[in-house]
Amino acid sequence: MSSYADVHRKTKLGEREAALRLKNNRLGMTIFQASWIMAFLALIVVNWQLRYSYAQWPPAGVTPFDATLPSIATFALLLSALLTRRGWQGLRRGDRAQFTRSWRLALLLGLGFVASIVYEFITVSEAALATHYGVTLRLMTGFHLVHALAIMAVLLYVLRQDASGAYSGDPRQSWAAEGAAKLWYFVTVAWILFYVVLYWLR
Amino acid sequence: MAPAENHEAAAVARPALSDYLRWSVDHKIIGVQYGVAAFLFFIVGGAMAMLIRLELWTPALDLMVSGSAYNSLFTMHGTIMIFLFIIPMWAAFGNFVVPLQLGAKDMAFPWLNAFAFWLIPPAAVVVLLGYFVNPAEAGWTAYPPLSTLFSGDGQTLWALGAHLLGISSIMGSINFIVTILNMRPPQMTLWRMPLLCWAVLATSIIAVMATPFLAGALTLLLLDRVAGTTFFDAAGGGDVLLWQNIFWFYSHPAVYIMVLPGMGVLSEVLSVHSRKPVFGYRMVGLSSMGIAFVGFTVWAHHMFTSLQPELRIPFMITTMIIAVPTGIKMFSWLGTIWGGKIRFTSAMLFALGFMSMFVIGGITGVMLAALPFDIHVHDTYFVVSHFHFVLFGGSVFAIYAALYHWFPKITGRMMNERLGKIHFLFTYFGFLFTFFPMHIVGMLGMPRRVAVYVPEFQLWNQVISFSAFVLGFSTFIVIYNVIRSYYRGPIAGANPWRALTLEWATTSPPPPTNFDDDPIPYEDPYGYGTEAAAVYLAVVERAFDGDSSGR
């Protein structure tokens, strides 16, 4: 008689289970996004509460951040998210060429975004860093950069998997691509919140 | 009553003990892994509580080498009991029971489920390592500046460990929500779902929305400790209240993470063991959601003494409002057992124990919500008493009720009822005389978290300590009962309590895939006392136990 563990291992995934798995993955992703955005909101609360322990914001003697480069970066990120969506739609139609083209471009734009934000992170002035005006910028951009880089790695992984023909137009067989795209939207939304708080709310 | 071949059959069908020590994606194995691990931490945390009570036997500092040693002891006691015992323990019962109640073959994400569990041992090692290196002393709430300027490197490890446990909790909760929403059989609408599933759903919603805030707070604490930032240091422009806000935005909802599943257990156990439908089923389901929602609006009542005065009244009001959904549950439980054919099983006794203790904890909660009273007893033993009535009188009693109720399903064998009742008596009275007198010394002004106290309180403290030792002893009874029953308990059969929910419509323990084919739930999970229910139960009995039913 086979052991309990063996029986469990031999259980195969049927057709119906595959459909359920996609449904589960989609709901799970939605809940994850709703959940983890709270971590970004927590940092916004940090920024918000620290503002009120200063007489003015930005604190006296600190020049406000210039929003030009971050604005361009934000635009690039938005474009990148739209391109991931376009690529995913291409994949659904079986247009793998469009998928590859869009995702390559999306990754390139993502790289541009990351480079700009890294530049912002590095070039915070000494005066700003002496106050929480500069420190929260580093905290928030740093926290976001970790996510952006991790999820770009996922996008890259999916792109390489696709090169070896891993995905098809059937969404049940290409969840990795759909999931990666949704994670990238998450990065985009999280950044837009940070962007508004850091550069526009005075 | 059990013939020899029956014994044999039960022994073969259940997983080998070594299966529990390995990576497994089976929700039932993972459930037991969570449960056993959590109980081990309960013993560790309990031993620390015994040392705390031993120190408080006399007003002077005698057992501990210093006040710091005492500080780190209660810090670890609280941390272990909350993060390593109660929260994982509910993941244990949720894992084992929820998929079965839903008629599902497993959780929605089995691999993630296993991963969430296996984060706990390393996290525990990190937290406990901190205790042996240079322990944290700031209490489980880790308020700065205590946790930044006056606590050892153990505090850094504490924060890292808590981070891992938070991630584990989020992953587990996503899994529960998806499982509950997606994996029910078509006949089981939300309004036909067992109330434990409702409670776990509400708990998981709280956990996924609140725990990221803990992650945020811990990240800042780590940065302040290791990277020289000053988020919580007023001298550097920071704000200590920042920690309190973010921490309690997680940790107050976490109180409901710890007690809501217990409330779900109560609805199951009371209904089954008094053979009555749950009174006000829909309102009970909705009140779980109500608690989850209102639970997010009350956090600053932990900060009444440090909060801006104009914010106190709104938080006082929301805190009092949360007594309404809680009261609905209490009312439902009373209505459920009223006029029922009550069987005083061990599970039922612990459920009734929960009701009597939780109502005290609930009422002192309303008292503490009242601002003038709170300021009077702030940081006294009254607060210690209140939250132990909720977390021990509530959560732990419910954990015991769940253990006695589902042990037959988990192991295929019944627990010893006589030992169960002895365990109940020791726990009930040990608990009552440990924590009730704390109200009195608290009102008289004995501060919490201090190893020395004025001699006038010594008699009360000796009563408390003696009762605490009785309570500590009661744990050995249940450990003995579990081990003995695992090997030698009577064979349980599929449905020893004659319950209507789906986890009882399969063998005990269930096979690896839970059900042979798609189970069809009985139309009303709590429709006891009708002819149709009796017919359904007879069918279940015939299907799984054949003619060997000796009960």
Coordinates of C-alpha atoms in Angstrom, one line a residue, chain B:
Chain B
M1 CA -15.7 -1.1 20.8
A2 CA -13.1 -1.1 18.1
P3 CA -12.3 -4.4 16.5
A4 CA -8.6 -5.0 15.8
E5 CA -8.9 -4.6 12.0
N6 CA -10.6 -1.3 12.5
H7 CA -7.6 -0.2 14.5
E8 CA -5.3 -1.4 11.7
A9 CA -7.3 0.5 9.1
A10 CA -7.2 3.8 11.0
A11 CA -3.4 3.5 11.5
V12 CA -2.7 2.9 7.8
A13 CA -5.0 5.7 6.5
R14 CA -3.3 8.5 8.4
P15 CA -0.1 10.2 7.4
A16 CA 3.1 8.9 8.9
L17 CA 4.6 11.2 11.6
S18 CA 7.6 11.7 9.4
D19 CA 5.2 13.2 6.7
Y20 CA 4.7 16.1 9.2
L21 CA 8.4 16.9 9.3
R22 CA 8.8 17.3 5.6
W23 CA 7.8 19.8 3.0
S24 CA 4.2 19.0 2.0
V25 CA 1.6 20.9 0.0
D26 CA -1.3 19.1 1.5
H27 CA -3.4 21.5 3.5
K28 CA -4.1 18.9 6.2
I29 CA -0.4 18.2 6.8
I30 CA 0.3 21.9 6.8
G31 CA -2.5 22.5 9.3
V32 CA -1.0 20.0 11.7
Q33 CA 2.4 21.5 11.1
Y34 CA 1.1 24.9 12.0
G35 CA -0.7 23.5 15.0
V36 CA 2.1 21.6 16.5
A37 CA 4.6 24.3 15.9
A38 CA 2.3 26.9 17.5
F39 CA 1.7 24.7 20.5
L40 CA 5.4 24.3 21.1
F41 CA 5.7 28.1 21.1
F42 CA 2.7 28.2 23.5
I43 CA 4.7 26.1 25.9
V44 CA 7.8 28.3 25.5
G45 CA 5.7 31.5 26.0
G46 CA 3.9 29.8 28.9
A47 CA 7.1 28.9 30.6
M48 CA 8.1 32.5 30.4
A49 CA 4.8 33.5 31.9
M50 CA 5.5 31.1 34.8
L51 CA 8.9 32.8 35.4
I52 CA 7.2 36.2 35.3
R53 CA 4.7 35.1 37.9
L54 CA 7.5 33.6 40.0
E55 CA 9.3 36.9 40.0
L56 CA 6.1 38.6 41.1
W57 CA 5.7 36.3 44.1
T58 CA 7.5 38.9 46.2
P59 CA 7.5 42.7 45.8
A60 CA 11.3 42.8 45.5
L61 CA 13.5 41.8 42.6
D62 CA 14.7 38.3 43.5
L63 CA 14.5 35.8 40.7
M64 CA 15.7 38.1 37.9
V65 CA 19.2 39.5 37.9
S66 CA 18.0 42.9 36.9
G67 CA 14.9 44.8 35.7
S68 CA 16.2 44.4 32.2
A69 CA 16.0 40.6 32.4
Y70 CA 12.4 41.0 33.5
N71 CA 11.7 43.4 30.6
S72 CA 13.1 41.1 28.0
L73 CA 11.1 38.2 29.5
F74 CA 7.7 39.8 29.2
T75 CA 8.8 41.2 25.8
M76 CA 9.4 37.7 24.5
H77 CA 6.3 36.3 26.3
G78 CA 4.1 38.7 24.4
T79 CA 5.8 38.4 21.1
I80 CA 5.8 34.6 21.2
M81 CA 2.2 34.3 22.3
I82 CA 0.9 36.7 19.6
F83 CA 3.1 36.2 16.6
L84 CA 4.1 32.6 17.1
F85 CA 1.2 31.0 19.0
I86 CA -2.2 32.5 18.5
I87 CA -1.9 33.7 14.9
P88 CA -0.3 30.5 13.5
M89 CA -2.6 28.4 15.6
W90 CA -5.6 29.9 13.7
A91 CA -3.8 29.2 10.5
A92 CA -3.6 25.6 11.7
F93 CA -7.3 25.2 12.2
G94 CA -8.1 27.3 9.1
N95 CA -5.8 25.2 7.0
F96 CA -7.2 21.9 8.2
V97 CA -10.8 22.7 8.4
V98 CA -11.7 25.4 5.9
P99 CA -11.0 23.5 2.6
L100 CA -12.8 20.5 4.1
Q101 CA -15.8 22.6 5.1
L102 CA -15.9 24.0 1.5
G103 CA -15.7 20.5 0.0
A104 CA -12.4 21.5 -1.7
K105 CA -9.5 19.2 -2.5
D106 CA -6.9 21.6 -1.2
M107 CA -6.3 25.3 -0.7
A108 CA -6.2 27.5 -3.8
F109 CA -2.4 27.8 -3.7
P110 CA -0.9 24.7 -2.1
W111 CA 2.7 25.6 -2.7
L112 CA 2.3 29.1 -1.3
N113 CA 0.6 27.5 1.7
A114 CA 3.5 25.4 2.5
F115 CA 5.9 28.2 1.9
A116 CA 4.0 30.4 4.3
F117 CA 4.3 27.8 7.0
W118 CA 8.0 27.2 6.4
L119 CA 8.8 30.8 6.9
I120 CA 7.7 30.4 10.5
P121 CA 10.6 28.2 11.8
P122 CA 13.4 30.5 10.6
A123 CA 11.5 33.5 11.8
A124 CA 11.1 31.9 15.2
V125 CA 14.8 31.1 15.2
V126 CA 15.6 34.8 14.5
V127 CA 13.3 36.1 17.2
L128 CA 14.5 33.6 19.8
L129 CA 18.1 34.2 18.8
G130 CA 17.6 37.8 19.7
Y131 CA 16.5 36.8 23.2
F132 CA 19.8 34.9 23.7
V133 CA 22.1 37.5 22.1
N134 CA 21.2 40.9 23.5
P135 CA 17.5 40.8 24.2
A136 CA 14.8 43.3 23.1
E137 CA 13.3 45.0 26.2
A138 CA 10.7 47.2 24.7
G139 CA 7.6 45.0 25.1
W140 CA 5.9 43.3 22.2
T141 CA 4.7 46.8 21.1
A142 CA 8.3 48.0 20.7
Y143 CA 7.6 51.6 21.3
P144 CA 10.4 54.0 20.4
P145 CA 12.5 55.3 22.0
L146 CA 12.6 52.2 24.1
S147 CA 13.1 50.1 21.0
T148 CA 15.6 52.4 19.4
L149 CA 17.7 53.9 22.1
F150 CA 17.4 51.5 25.0
S151 CA 17.1 48.0 23.5
G152 CA 19.8 45.6 22.6
D153 CA 20.6 44.1 19.2
G154 CA 17.9 41.5 19.9
Q155 CA 15.5 44.2 19.0
T156 CA 16.9 44.3 15.4
L157 CA 16.4 40.5 15.2
W158 CA 13.0 40.8 16.7
A159 CA 12.0 43.2 13.9
L160 CA 13.5 41.0 11.2
G161 CA 11.6 38.0 12.6
A162 CA 8.4 39.9 12.9
H163 CA 8.8 40.9 9.3
L164 CA 9.0 37.3 8.1
L165 CA 6.0 36.4 10.2
G166 CA 4.1 39.2 8.7
I167 CA 4.9 38.1 5.1
S168 CA 3.9 34.5 6.1
S169 CA 0.6 35.9 7.4
I170 CA -0.2 37.8 4.3
M171 CA 0.5 34.8 2.0
G172 CA -1.6 32.6 4.2
S173 CA -4.4 35.1 4.2
I174 CA -4.5 35.6 0.4
N175 CA -4.7 31.9 0.2
F176 CA -7.7 31.7 2.5
I177 CA -9.6 34.5 0.7
V178 CA -9.2 32.9 -2.7
T179 CA -10.0 29.4 -1.4
I180 CA -13.2 30.6 0.3
L181 CA -14.4 32.8 -2.5
N182 CA -13.5 30.4 -5.4
M183 CA -13.5 26.9 -4.3
R184 CA -16.9 26.3 -2.8
P185 CA -19.2 23.8 -4.5
P186 CA -21.9 25.4 -6.7
Q187 CA -24.6 24.5 -4.2
M188 CA -22.8 26.4 -1.4
T189 CA -23.7 30.1 -1.8
L190 CA -22.0 32.6 0.6
W191 CA -25.1 32.4 2.7
R192 CA -24.8 28.7 3.1
M193 CA -21.2 28.8 4.0
P194 CA -20.2 27.6 7.5
L195 CA -19.5 30.4 9.9
L196 CA -15.9 29.4 10.5
C197 CA -15.3 30.1 6.9
W198 CA -17.0 33.5 7.3
A199 CA -14.8 34.2 10.3
V200 CA -11.6 33.1 8.5
L201 CA -12.6 35.2 5.5
A202 CA -13.1 38.3 7.7
T203 CA -9.8 37.6 9.5
S204 CA -7.9 37.2 6.3
I205 CA -9.3 40.4 4.9
I206 CA -8.0 42.2 8.0
A207 CA -4.6 40.4 7.7
V208 CA -4.0 41.4 4.1
M209 CA -5.0 45.0 4.6
A210 CA -3.3 45.6 8.0
T211 CA -0.1 43.5 7.9
P212 CA 1.6 45.7 5.2
F213 CA 1.4 48.5 7.7
L214 CA 3.4 46.4 10.2
A215 CA 5.9 45.8 7.4
G216 CA 6.2 49.6 7.0
A217 CA 6.6 50.2 10.7
L218 CA 9.2 47.5 11.1
T219 CA 11.2 48.8 8.1
L220 CA 11.4 52.2 9.7
L221 CA 12.4 50.7 13.0
L222 CA 15.2 48.7 11.3
L223 CA 16.4 51.8 9.5
D224 CA 16.4 53.8 12.7
R225 CA 18.3 51.0 14.5
V226 CA 20.9 50.1 11.8
A227 CA 21.0 53.0 9.2
G228 CA 21.0 55.9 11.6
T229 CA 17.8 57.5 10.4
T230 CA 15.7 59.4 12.9
F231 CA 12.1 58.6 11.9
F232 CA 11.1 58.1 15.6
D233 CA 13.7 60.3 17.2
A234 CA 12.4 63.7 18.1
A235 CA 15.9 65.0 18.5
G236 CA 16.4 64.4 14.7
G237 CA 13.1 65.8 13.7
G238 CA 11.2 62.5 13.9
D239 CA 8.1 61.6 15.8
V240 CA 7.6 58.8 18.3
L241 CA 3.9 58.9 17.7
L242 CA 4.6 57.9 14.1
W243 CA 5.4 54.4 15.4
Q244 CA 2.4 54.2 17.6
N245 CA 0.1 55.2 14.7
I246 CA 1.4 52.8 12.2
F247 CA 2.0 50.0 14.6
W248 CA -1.5 50.1 16.1
F249 CA -3.0 50.5 12.7
Y250 CA -1.8 46.9 12.2
S251 CA -1.9 45.7 15.8
H252 CA -5.4 46.7 16.8
P253 CA -6.9 44.9 13.8
A254 CA -4.5 42.0 14.7
V255 CA -6.5 41.6 17.9
Y256 CA -9.4 40.6 15.7
I257 CA -7.1 38.4 13.6
M258 CA -6.6 36.6 16.9
V259 CA -10.2 36.4 18.1
L260 CA -12.4 36.3 15.0
P261 CA -11.6 32.7 14.0
G262 CA -12.3 31.7 17.6
M263 CA -15.7 33.3 17.2
G264 CA -16.2 31.2 14.1
V265 CA -15.3 28.1 16.1
L266 CA -17.8 29.0 18.8
S267 CA -20.6 29.2 16.2
E268 CA -19.7 25.7 15.0
V269 CA -19.2 24.1 18.3
L270 CA -22.2 25.5 20.1
S271 CA -24.5 24.7 17.3
V272 CA -23.3 21.1 16.9
H273 CA -23.1 20.2 20.6
S274 CA -26.5 21.7 21.4
R275 CA -28.2 20.3 18.3
K276 CA -29.7 23.7 17.4
P277 CA -29.4 25.9 14.3
V278 CA -27.2 29.0 14.7
F279 CA -29.4 31.8 15.9
G280 CA -29.3 34.7 13.4
Y281 CA -26.9 33.1 11.0
R282 CA -26.7 35.9 8.5
M283 CA -26.1 38.5 11.2
V284 CA -23.3 36.5 12.6
G285 CA -21.6 36.3 9.2
L286 CA -22.2 40.0 8.7
S287 CA -21.0 40.9 12.2
S288 CA -17.6 39.2 11.3
M289 CA -17.4 41.6 8.4
G290 CA -18.5 44.5 10.6
I291 CA -15.8 43.8 13.1
A292 CA -13.3 43.6 10.3
F293 CA -14.4 47.0 9.0
V294 CA -14.8 48.9 12.3
G295 CA -11.6 47.3 13.5
F296 CA -9.7 49.6 11.2
T297 CA -11.1 52.7 12.8
V298 CA -10.2 52.3 16.4
W299 CA -6.4 52.0 16.6
A300 CA -5.7 55.3 18.4
H301 CA -7.5 54.2 21.6
H302 CA -4.2 52.6 22.4
M303 CA -2.8 56.1 22.4
F304 CA -5.3 57.9 24.6
T305 CA -2.7 59.3 26.8
S306 CA -0.4 60.5 24.0
L307 CA -2.9 61.5 21.4
Q308 CA -4.0 65.0 20.5
P309 CA -7.0 65.7 22.8
E310 CA -9.4 66.5 19.9
L311 CA -8.9 63.1 18.4
R312 CA -9.7 61.2 21.5
I313 CA -13.5 61.4 21.4
P314 CA -13.9 60.0 17.8
F315 CA -11.7 57.0 18.7
M316 CA -13.6 56.5 21.9
I317 CA -16.9 56.4 19.9
T318 CA -15.6 54.0 17.2
T319 CA -14.2 51.7 19.9
M320 CA -17.6 51.6 21.6
I321 CA -19.3 50.9 18.3
I322 CA -17.3 47.8 17.8
A323 CA -19.0 46.3 20.8
V324 CA -22.2 46.2 18.7
P325 CA -21.1 43.5 16.2
T326 CA -19.4 41.7 19.0
G327 CA -22.6 41.8 21.1
I328 CA -24.5 40.4 18.1
K329 CA -22.3 37.4 18.2
M330 CA -22.7 37.0 22.0
F331 CA -26.5 37.2 21.5
S332 CA -26.4 34.7 18.7
W333 CA -24.4 32.2 20.8
L334 CA -26.9 32.5 23.7
G335 CA -29.8 32.2 21.3
T336 CA -28.2 29.1 19.7
I337 CA -27.8 27.1 22.9
W338 CA -31.1 28.3 24.4
G339 CA -33.4 25.3 24.6
G340 CA -30.9 23.1 22.8
K341 CA -30.1 19.5 23.7
I342 CA -26.8 20.5 25.2
R343 CA -24.1 17.8 25.4
F344 CA -21.4 18.9 27.8
T345 CA -18.5 17.5 25.8
S346 CA -15.0 19.0 26.4
A347 CA -15.4 21.1 23.2
M348 CA -18.7 22.4 24.4
L349 CA -17.3 23.2 27.9
F350 CA -14.5 25.2 26.4
A351 CA -16.9 27.0 24.1
L352 CA -19.1 27.9 27.1
G353 CA -15.9 28.9 28.9
F354 CA -15.1 31.3 26.1
M355 CA -18.5 32.9 26.3
S356 CA -18.2 33.6 30.0
M357 CA -14.7 34.9 29.8
F358 CA -14.9 36.8 26.6
V359 CA -17.9 38.7 27.9
I360 CA -15.8 39.9 30.8
G361 CA -13.0 40.9 28.5
G362 CA -15.5 42.6 26.2
I363 CA -17.0 44.6 29.0
T364 CA -13.7 45.7 30.3
G365 CA -12.9 46.6 26.7
V366 CA -15.8 49.0 26.7
M367 CA -14.7 50.4 30.1
L368 CA -11.2 51.0 28.7
A369 CA -12.7 52.7 25.7
A370 CA -14.2 55.3 28.0
L371 CA -11.6 58.0 28.0
P372 CA -11.7 59.1 31.7
F373 CA -11.5 55.5 32.9
D374 CA -8.8 54.6 30.5
I375 CA -6.6 57.5 31.7
H376 CA -7.1 56.3 35.2
V377 CA -6.0 52.7 34.6
H378 CA -3.7 53.3 31.7
D379 CA -0.7 50.9 31.8
T380 CA -1.9 49.2 34.9
Y381 CA -2.7 45.5 35.5
F382 CA -6.3 46.3 34.6
V383 CA -5.2 46.5 31.0
V384 CA -3.2 43.2 31.4
S385 CA -6.3 41.6 32.8
H386 CA -8.5 42.9 30.0
F387 CA -6.4 41.6 27.1
H388 CA -5.8 38.3 28.7
F389 CA -9.5 37.8 29.1
V390 CA -9.8 38.5 25.4
L391 CA -6.8 36.6 24.2
F392 CA -6.7 33.7 26.7
G393 CA -10.3 33.6 27.9
G394 CA -11.2 34.2 24.3
S395 CA -8.7 32.9 21.8
V396 CA -7.1 30.1 23.8
F397 CA -10.4 28.8 25.1
A398 CA -11.6 28.7 21.5
I399 CA -8.4 27.0 20.4
Y400 CA -9.1 24.3 23.0
A401 CA -12.7 24.0 21.9
A402 CA -11.5 23.6 18.3
L403 CA -8.9 21.0 19.4
Y404 CA -11.5 18.8 21.2
H405 CA -14.0 19.3 18.3
W406 CA -11.7 18.6 15.4
F407 CA -9.1 16.2 16.9
P408 CA -11.3 13.2 15.8
K409 CA -11.3 14.5 12.2
I410 CA -7.5 15.3 12.2
T411 CA -6.3 12.0 13.7
G412 CA -9.2 9.6 13.3
R413 CA -9.4 9.1 17.1
M414 CA -11.4 10.5 19.9
M415 CA -9.8 12.4 22.7
N416 CA -10.4 11.3 26.2
E417 CA -13.5 13.1 27.5
R418 CA -12.8 12.6 31.2
L419 CA -9.3 14.1 30.9
G420 CA -10.8 16.8 28.7
K421 CA -13.2 17.8 31.5
I422 CA -10.4 17.8 34.1
H423 CA -8.3 19.9 31.8
F424 CA -11.3 22.3 31.4
L425 CA -11.7 22.7 35.2
F426 CA -8.0 23.4 35.8
T427 CA -7.9 25.8 32.9
Y428 CA -11.2 27.6 33.7
F429 CA -10.5 28.2 37.4
G430 CA -6.7 28.6 37.0
F431 CA -7.5 31.3 34.4
L432 CA -10.2 33.0 36.3
F433 CA -8.2 33.3 39.5
T434 CA -5.1 34.4 37.6
F435 CA -6.6 37.2 35.7
F436 CA -9.7 38.4 37.6
P437 CA -7.7 39.7 40.6
M438 CA -5.6 41.7 38.2
H439 CA -8.6 43.9 37.7
I440 CA -8.4 44.7 41.3
V441 CA -4.7 45.4 41.6
G442 CA -4.9 47.4 38.4
M443 CA -7.6 49.6 39.8
L444 CA -5.5 50.0 42.9
G445 CA -2.7 51.3 40.8
M446 CA -0.2 48.5 40.2
P447 CA 1.6 49.3 37.0
R448 CA 2.3 46.7 34.4
R449 CA 5.7 45.7 33.0
V450 CA 7.5 46.3 36.3
A451 CA 9.3 43.6 38.4
V452 CA 8.9 45.3 41.7
Y453 CA 5.8 46.6 43.4
V454 CA 4.6 48.0 46.6
P455 CA 4.2 45.4 49.4
E456 CA 0.5 46.0 49.8
F457 CA -0.2 44.1 46.6
Q458 CA 1.7 41.0 47.7
L459 CA -1.2 38.9 48.8
W460 CA -3.1 39.6 45.6
N461 CA 0.0 38.8 43.6
Q462 CA 0.5 35.5 45.4
V463 CA -3.1 34.5 44.6
I464 CA -2.5 35.4 41.0
S465 CA 0.8 33.6 40.8
F466 CA -0.5 30.4 42.5
S467 CA -3.5 30.4 40.1
A468 CA -1.1 30.9 37.2
F469 CA 0.9 27.8 38.2
V470 CA -2.4 25.9 38.2
L471 CA -3.2 27.2 34.8
G472 CA 0.3 26.3 33.6
F473 CA -0.2 22.8 35.0
S474 CA -3.4 22.4 33.1
T475 CA -1.4 22.4 29.8
F476 CA 0.3 19.1 30.7
I477 CA -3.2 17.5 31.0
V478 CA -4.0 18.4 27.4
I479 CA -0.6 17.4 26.1
Y480 CA -0.9 14.0 27.8
N481 CA -4.5 13.7 26.4
V482 CA -3.4 14.5 22.9
I483 CA -0.5 12.1 22.8
R484 CA -2.4 9.3 24.5
S485 CA -5.5 9.8 22.3
Y486 CA -3.4 9.9 19.1
Y487 CA -2.2 6.4 19.8
R488 CA -4.9 4.8 21.9
G489 CA -8.0 6.9 21.6
P490 CA -11.2 5.1 20.4
I491 CA -11.7 5.2 16.6
A492 CA -13.7 8.2 15.8
G493 CA -15.5 7.3 12.6
A494 CA -16.4 9.9 10.0
N495 CA -18.9 11.9 12.0
P496 CA -18.6 11.4 15.7
W497 CA -20.5 14.6 16.6
R498 CA -23.2 14.0 14.0
A499 CA -22.5 17.4 12.4
L500 CA -23.8 18.7 9.1
T501 CA -20.9 20.6 7.7
L502 CA -18.8 19.0 5.0
E503 CA -15.6 18.2 6.9
W504 CA -17.6 15.4 8.5
A505 CA -18.7 13.9 5.2
T506 CA -15.5 12.1 4.6
T507 CA -13.4 9.6 6.5
S508 CA -11.4 10.6 9.6
P509 CA -8.7 11.4 8.8
P510 CA -9.7 12.5 5.3
P511 CA -7.8 10.9 2.3
P512 CA -5.2 13.0 0.6
T513 CA -7.7 14.4 -1.9
N514 CA -10.3 14.9 0.9
F515 CA -13.3 13.6 -1.0
D516 CA -13.6 10.8 -3.5
D517 CA -15.8 12.9 -5.7
D518 CA -17.5 16.3 -5.5
P519 CA -19.3 16.5 -2.2
I520 CA -22.8 18.0 -2.1
P521 CA -23.3 20.1 1.0
Y522 CA -26.4 19.7 3.1
E523 CA -28.7 22.7 2.3
D524 CA -28.3 24.3 5.7
P525 CA -24.9 23.9 7.5
Y526 CA -26.7 24.2 10.9
G527 CA -30.1 22.8 10.2
Y528 CA -30.1 20.5 13.2
G529 CA -33.2 19.0 14.7
T530 CA -35.2 18.3 11.4
E531 CA -36.2 15.1 9.9
A532 CA -34.2 15.9 6.7
A533 CA -31.1 16.5 8.7
A534 CA -31.5 13.1 10.4
V535 CA -31.8 11.4 7.0
Y536 CA -28.7 13.2 5.7
L537 CA -26.7 12.2 8.8
A538 CA -27.8 8.6 8.4
V539 CA -26.7 8.6 4.8
V540 CA -23.3 10.0 5.8
E541 CA -22.9 7.4 8.5
R542 CA -23.8 4.5 6.1
A543 CA -21.5 5.8 3.4
F544 CA -18.4 6.0 5.6
D545 CA -18.8 3.9 8.6
G546 CA -20.7 1.0 7.1
D547 CA -22.3 -1.1 9.9
S548 CA -19.5 -0.6 12.3
S549 CA -21.2 2.3 13.9
G550 CA -21.1 1.6 17.6
R551 CA -22.0 4.9 19.0

